[in-house]
Every structure is written in C-alpha cells, then in structure tokens.
Short mmCIF file of C-alpha atoms in Angstrom, two decimals:
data_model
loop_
_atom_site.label_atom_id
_atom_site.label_comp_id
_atom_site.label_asym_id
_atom_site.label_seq_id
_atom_site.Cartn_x
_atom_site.Cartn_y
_atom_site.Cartn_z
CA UNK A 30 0.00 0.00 0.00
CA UNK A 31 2.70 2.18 0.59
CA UNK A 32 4.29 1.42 -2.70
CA UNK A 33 1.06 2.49 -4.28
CA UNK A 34 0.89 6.00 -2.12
CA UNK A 35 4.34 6.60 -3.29
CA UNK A 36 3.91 5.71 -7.37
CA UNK A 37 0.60 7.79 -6.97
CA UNK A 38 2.81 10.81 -5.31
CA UNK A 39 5.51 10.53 -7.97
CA UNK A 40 2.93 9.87 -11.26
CA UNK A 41 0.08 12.06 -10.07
CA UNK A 42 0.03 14.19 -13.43
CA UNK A 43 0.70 10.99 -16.10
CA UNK A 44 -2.30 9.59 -13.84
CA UNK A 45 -4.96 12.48 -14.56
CA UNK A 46 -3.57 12.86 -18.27
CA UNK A 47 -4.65 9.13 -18.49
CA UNK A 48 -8.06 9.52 -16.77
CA UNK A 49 -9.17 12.27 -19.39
CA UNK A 50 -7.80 10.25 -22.23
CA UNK A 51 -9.86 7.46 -21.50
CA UNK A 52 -13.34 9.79 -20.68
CA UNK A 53 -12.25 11.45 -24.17
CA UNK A 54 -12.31 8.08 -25.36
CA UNK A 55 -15.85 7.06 -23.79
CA UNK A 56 -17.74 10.37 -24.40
CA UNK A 57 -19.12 11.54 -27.57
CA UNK A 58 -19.94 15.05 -25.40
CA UNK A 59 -16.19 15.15 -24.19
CA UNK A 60 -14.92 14.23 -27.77
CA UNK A 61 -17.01 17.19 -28.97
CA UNK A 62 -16.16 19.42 -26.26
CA UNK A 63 -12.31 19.48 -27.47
CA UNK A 64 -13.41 20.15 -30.75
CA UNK A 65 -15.19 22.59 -30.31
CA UNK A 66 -12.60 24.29 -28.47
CA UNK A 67 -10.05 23.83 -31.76
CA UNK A 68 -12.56 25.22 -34.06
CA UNK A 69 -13.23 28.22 -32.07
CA UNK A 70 -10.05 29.10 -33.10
CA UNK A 71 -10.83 29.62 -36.81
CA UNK A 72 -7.99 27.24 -37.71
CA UNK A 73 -10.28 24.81 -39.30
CA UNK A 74 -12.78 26.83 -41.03
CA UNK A 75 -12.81 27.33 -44.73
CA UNK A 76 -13.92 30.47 -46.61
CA UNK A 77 -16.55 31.51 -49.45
CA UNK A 78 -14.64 30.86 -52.57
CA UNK A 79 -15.42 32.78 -56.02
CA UNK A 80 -17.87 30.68 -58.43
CA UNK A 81 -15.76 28.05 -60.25
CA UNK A 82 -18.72 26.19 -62.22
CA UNK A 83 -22.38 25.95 -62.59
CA UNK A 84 -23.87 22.80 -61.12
CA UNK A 85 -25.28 21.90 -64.23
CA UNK A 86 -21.50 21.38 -65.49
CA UNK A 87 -19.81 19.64 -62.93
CA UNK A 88 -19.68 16.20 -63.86
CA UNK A 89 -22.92 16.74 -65.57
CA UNK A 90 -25.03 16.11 -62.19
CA UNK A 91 -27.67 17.45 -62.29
CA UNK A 92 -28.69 19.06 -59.00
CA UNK A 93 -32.44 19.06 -59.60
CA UNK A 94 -31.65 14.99 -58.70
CA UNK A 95 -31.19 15.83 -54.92
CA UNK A 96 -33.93 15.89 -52.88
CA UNK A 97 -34.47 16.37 -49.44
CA UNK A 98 -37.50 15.36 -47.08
CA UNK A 99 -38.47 17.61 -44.02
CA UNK A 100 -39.80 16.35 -40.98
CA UNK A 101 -43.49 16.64 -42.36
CA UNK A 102 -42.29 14.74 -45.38
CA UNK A 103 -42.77 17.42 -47.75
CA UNK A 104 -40.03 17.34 -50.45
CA UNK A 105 -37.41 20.08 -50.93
CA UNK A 106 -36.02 20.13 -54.44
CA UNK A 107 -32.28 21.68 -54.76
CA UNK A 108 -33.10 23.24 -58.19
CA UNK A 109 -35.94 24.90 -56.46
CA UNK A 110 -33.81 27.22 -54.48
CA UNK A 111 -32.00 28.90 -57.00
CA UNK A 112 -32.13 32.16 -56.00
CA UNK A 113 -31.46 31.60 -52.64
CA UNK A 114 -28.10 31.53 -50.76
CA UNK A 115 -28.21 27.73 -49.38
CA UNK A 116 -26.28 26.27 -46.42
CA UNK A 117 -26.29 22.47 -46.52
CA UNK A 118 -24.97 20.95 -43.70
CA UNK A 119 -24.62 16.98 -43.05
CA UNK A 120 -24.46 15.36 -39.69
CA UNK A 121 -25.44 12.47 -37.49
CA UNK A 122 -26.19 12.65 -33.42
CA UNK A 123 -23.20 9.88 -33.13
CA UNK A 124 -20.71 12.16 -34.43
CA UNK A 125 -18.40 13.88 -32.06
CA UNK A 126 -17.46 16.59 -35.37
CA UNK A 127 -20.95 17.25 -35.73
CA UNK A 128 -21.77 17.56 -31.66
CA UNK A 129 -18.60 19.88 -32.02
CA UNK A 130 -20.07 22.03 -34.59
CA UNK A 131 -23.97 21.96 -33.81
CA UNK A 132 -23.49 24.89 -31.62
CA UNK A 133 -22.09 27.36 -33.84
CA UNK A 134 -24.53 26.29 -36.56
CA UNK A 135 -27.69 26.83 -34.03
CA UNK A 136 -25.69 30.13 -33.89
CA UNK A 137 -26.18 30.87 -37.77
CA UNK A 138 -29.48 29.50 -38.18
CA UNK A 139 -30.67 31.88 -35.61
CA UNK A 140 -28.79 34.79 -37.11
CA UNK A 141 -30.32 34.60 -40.88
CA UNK A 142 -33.31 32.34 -40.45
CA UNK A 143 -35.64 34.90 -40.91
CA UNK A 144 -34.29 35.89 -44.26
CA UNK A 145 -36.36 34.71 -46.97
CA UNK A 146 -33.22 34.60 -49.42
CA UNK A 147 -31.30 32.51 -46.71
CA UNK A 148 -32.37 28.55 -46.58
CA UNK A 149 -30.83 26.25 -43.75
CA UNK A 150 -30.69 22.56 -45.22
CA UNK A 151 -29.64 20.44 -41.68
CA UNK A 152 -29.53 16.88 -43.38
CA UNK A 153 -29.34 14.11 -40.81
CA UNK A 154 -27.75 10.81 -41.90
CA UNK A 155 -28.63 8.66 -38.71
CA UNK A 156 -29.93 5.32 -39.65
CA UNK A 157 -33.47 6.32 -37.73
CA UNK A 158 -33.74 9.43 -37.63
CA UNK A 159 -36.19 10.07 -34.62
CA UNK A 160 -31.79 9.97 -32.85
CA UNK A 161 -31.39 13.16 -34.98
CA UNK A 162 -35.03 14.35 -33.68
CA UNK A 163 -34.30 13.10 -29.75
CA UNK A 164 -30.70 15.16 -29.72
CA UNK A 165 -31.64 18.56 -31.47
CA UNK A 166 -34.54 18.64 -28.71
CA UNK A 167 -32.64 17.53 -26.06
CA UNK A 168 -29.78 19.83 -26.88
CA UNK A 169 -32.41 22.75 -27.30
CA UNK A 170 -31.40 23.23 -31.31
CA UNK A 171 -34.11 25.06 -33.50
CA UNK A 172 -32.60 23.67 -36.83
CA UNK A 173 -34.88 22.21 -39.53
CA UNK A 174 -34.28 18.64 -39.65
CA UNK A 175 -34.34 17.02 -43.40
CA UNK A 176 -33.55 13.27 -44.30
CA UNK A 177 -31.88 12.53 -47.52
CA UNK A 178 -34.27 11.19 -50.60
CA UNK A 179 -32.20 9.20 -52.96
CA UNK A 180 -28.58 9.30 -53.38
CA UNK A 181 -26.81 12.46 -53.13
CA UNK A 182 -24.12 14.16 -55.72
CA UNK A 183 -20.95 13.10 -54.50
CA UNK A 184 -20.02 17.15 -55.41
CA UNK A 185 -22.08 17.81 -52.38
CA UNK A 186 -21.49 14.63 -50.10
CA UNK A 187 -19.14 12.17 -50.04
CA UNK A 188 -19.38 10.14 -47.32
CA UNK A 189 -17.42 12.17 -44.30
CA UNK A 190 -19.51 13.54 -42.02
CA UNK A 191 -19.63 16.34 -41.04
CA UNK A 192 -19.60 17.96 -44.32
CA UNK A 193 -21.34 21.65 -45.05
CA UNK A 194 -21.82 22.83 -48.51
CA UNK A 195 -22.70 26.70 -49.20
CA UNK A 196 -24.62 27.27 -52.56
CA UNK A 197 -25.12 30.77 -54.09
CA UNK A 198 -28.00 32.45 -55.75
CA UNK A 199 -26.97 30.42 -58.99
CA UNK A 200 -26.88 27.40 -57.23
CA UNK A 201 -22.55 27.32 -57.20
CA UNK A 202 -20.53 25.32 -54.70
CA UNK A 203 -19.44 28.43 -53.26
CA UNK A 204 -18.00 26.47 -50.16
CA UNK A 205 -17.50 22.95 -49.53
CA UNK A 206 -15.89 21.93 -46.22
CA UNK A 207 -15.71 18.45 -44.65
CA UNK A 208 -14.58 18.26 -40.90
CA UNK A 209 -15.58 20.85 -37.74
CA UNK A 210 -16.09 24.07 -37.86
CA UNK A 211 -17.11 27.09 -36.43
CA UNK A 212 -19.81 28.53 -38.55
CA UNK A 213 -20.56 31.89 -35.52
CA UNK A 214 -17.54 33.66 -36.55
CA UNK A 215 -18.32 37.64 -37.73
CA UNK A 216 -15.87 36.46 -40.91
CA UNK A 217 -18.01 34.15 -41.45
CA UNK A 218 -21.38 36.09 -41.50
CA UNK A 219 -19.86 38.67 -43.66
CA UNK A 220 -19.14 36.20 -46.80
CA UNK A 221 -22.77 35.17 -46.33
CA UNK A 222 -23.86 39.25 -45.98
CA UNK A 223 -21.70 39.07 -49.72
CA UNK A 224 -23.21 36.46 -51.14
CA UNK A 225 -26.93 37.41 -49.93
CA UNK A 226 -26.17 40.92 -51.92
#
C-alpha cells in the first residue's frame, strides 16, 4: 500500500492525463467538447470561394436529382432554391465533429433564419432518424431537420460527415468543407452578408 501511495505521489500528473484520455475516449460530449474548443479558433474553417462552375456542369449532375425530405415529409427540391443563398450541412447525433459544430450552426441558423433569401438545409444521416429528432430537442437546437431522398451528388457529399456545402443564388458550390467548424464567426457572417447581396 505504501508502494502504491508513493507511485501515486511521484505519477500524479501521467495519472490524470490518463483519466481524461480514457473519458475522451468514452464520451461523444467530451470528444465534442475538445473540438469545439479547436474550431473556435478559426484554424479549421474554410472560406466563401469565387464561383468556379455551374452545377449543371460539374460532372454533368444534375442538382435538380437531390432531394431532401423535411420532418413533415414534404419534399425540398435543390433546383428549387435557385435564388437563394443555401447552407447544406450533413451530420449524425453519433458524431463527435458534428456535436462539435452543432453549436455554432444553431448560432447561424438563428442569425439569418428569418431571411427569406437565406435557406438552412440540416440533413441528418442517422440510420433512424427520430436519434437526430431526440438530440436537437434535447440539446435545445431550433434547426430544420431534413432526411436525404435518394442518393446524393458526390459534389455535395461524399461520405465524411460532417460535411457543409454553401450554394449561391446560382446554385454554385461556393463552399465545400468536410470536418468541424465554427460557422458563428463575424468572418463568417460577412461572406454570407456578400453572397446574400
């Protein structure tokens, strides 16, 4: 026992290093507590970029082939929003990333909701999604909820979650990012001001 005092004494801070390695390993919350501290940084974002190519020309997808469903099953075509400045966002309640991001996102939505040229496409990819449902309302998040109808453009989703696509008036990729990030940043909301102009 006295052995044990001593190692404890003499490996007290490899001890508590290992104790939050292994609750970082355990909780999705704790996992997406740390991220969220890294994106809050900024390091991780990515920016607006200028219009490369219409969707129409990109691989010749089509993007009036992805559909969405809300949570009253209505169907949201893509090619319906031209006109609109559209924020796509992919996640899953599993997803320590997506945990990581939610916040910031929540942030946006509640920013530019209200704008009618502004539309917030939250596409959960849980296998049932009444998970998505249970953590938004646990969590307190006022995001619409939309399931996937169909396959997906690989353009716009690939298979890494999360992923967040912005779309301009003309319906260009005008930002594609896969992985965290913060999406409250005043940088942020100022390439959206541009492209909403």
């Amino acid at each position: 026992m006295e052995n044990l005092k001593k190692w404890i004494i003499n490996n007290w801070s490899t001890l508590i290093l290992t104790m939050l390695f292994v609750v970082l390993l355990v909780s999705p919350d704790a996992k997406a507590w740390l991220m969220r501290q890294v994106a809050s940084t900024g390091l991780l974002n990515s920016s607006i970029s200028e219009a490369k190519k219409s969707p129409e020309t990109v691989s010749g997808v089509s993007y009036a082939d992805f559909s969405l469903k809300n949570e009253a099953d209505k169907a949201v075509q893509i090619s319906d929003l031209r006109g609109k400045v559209v924020f796509i966002n992919f996640w899953a309640s599993w997803c320590p990333p997506c945990r990581a991001e939610f916040p910031s996102i929540q942030k946006f939505y509640e920013k530019y909701h209200s704008d009618p040229d502004m539309v917030f496409l939250t596409v959960n990819l849980d296998d049932d999604p009444a998970l998505g449902q249970a953590y938004l309302k646990k969590n307190g998040f006022t995001v619409p909820l939309l399931t996937a109808v169909g396959p997906v453009p690989k353009e716009i989703y690939d298979g890494s979650l999360p992923t967040t696509v912005v779309l301009d008036k003309k319906g260009e990729i005008r930002l594609h990012h896969t992985g965290v990030a913060d999406y409250s940043k005043e940088s942020f909301y100022r390439e959206i001001d541009r492209l909403l102009r």
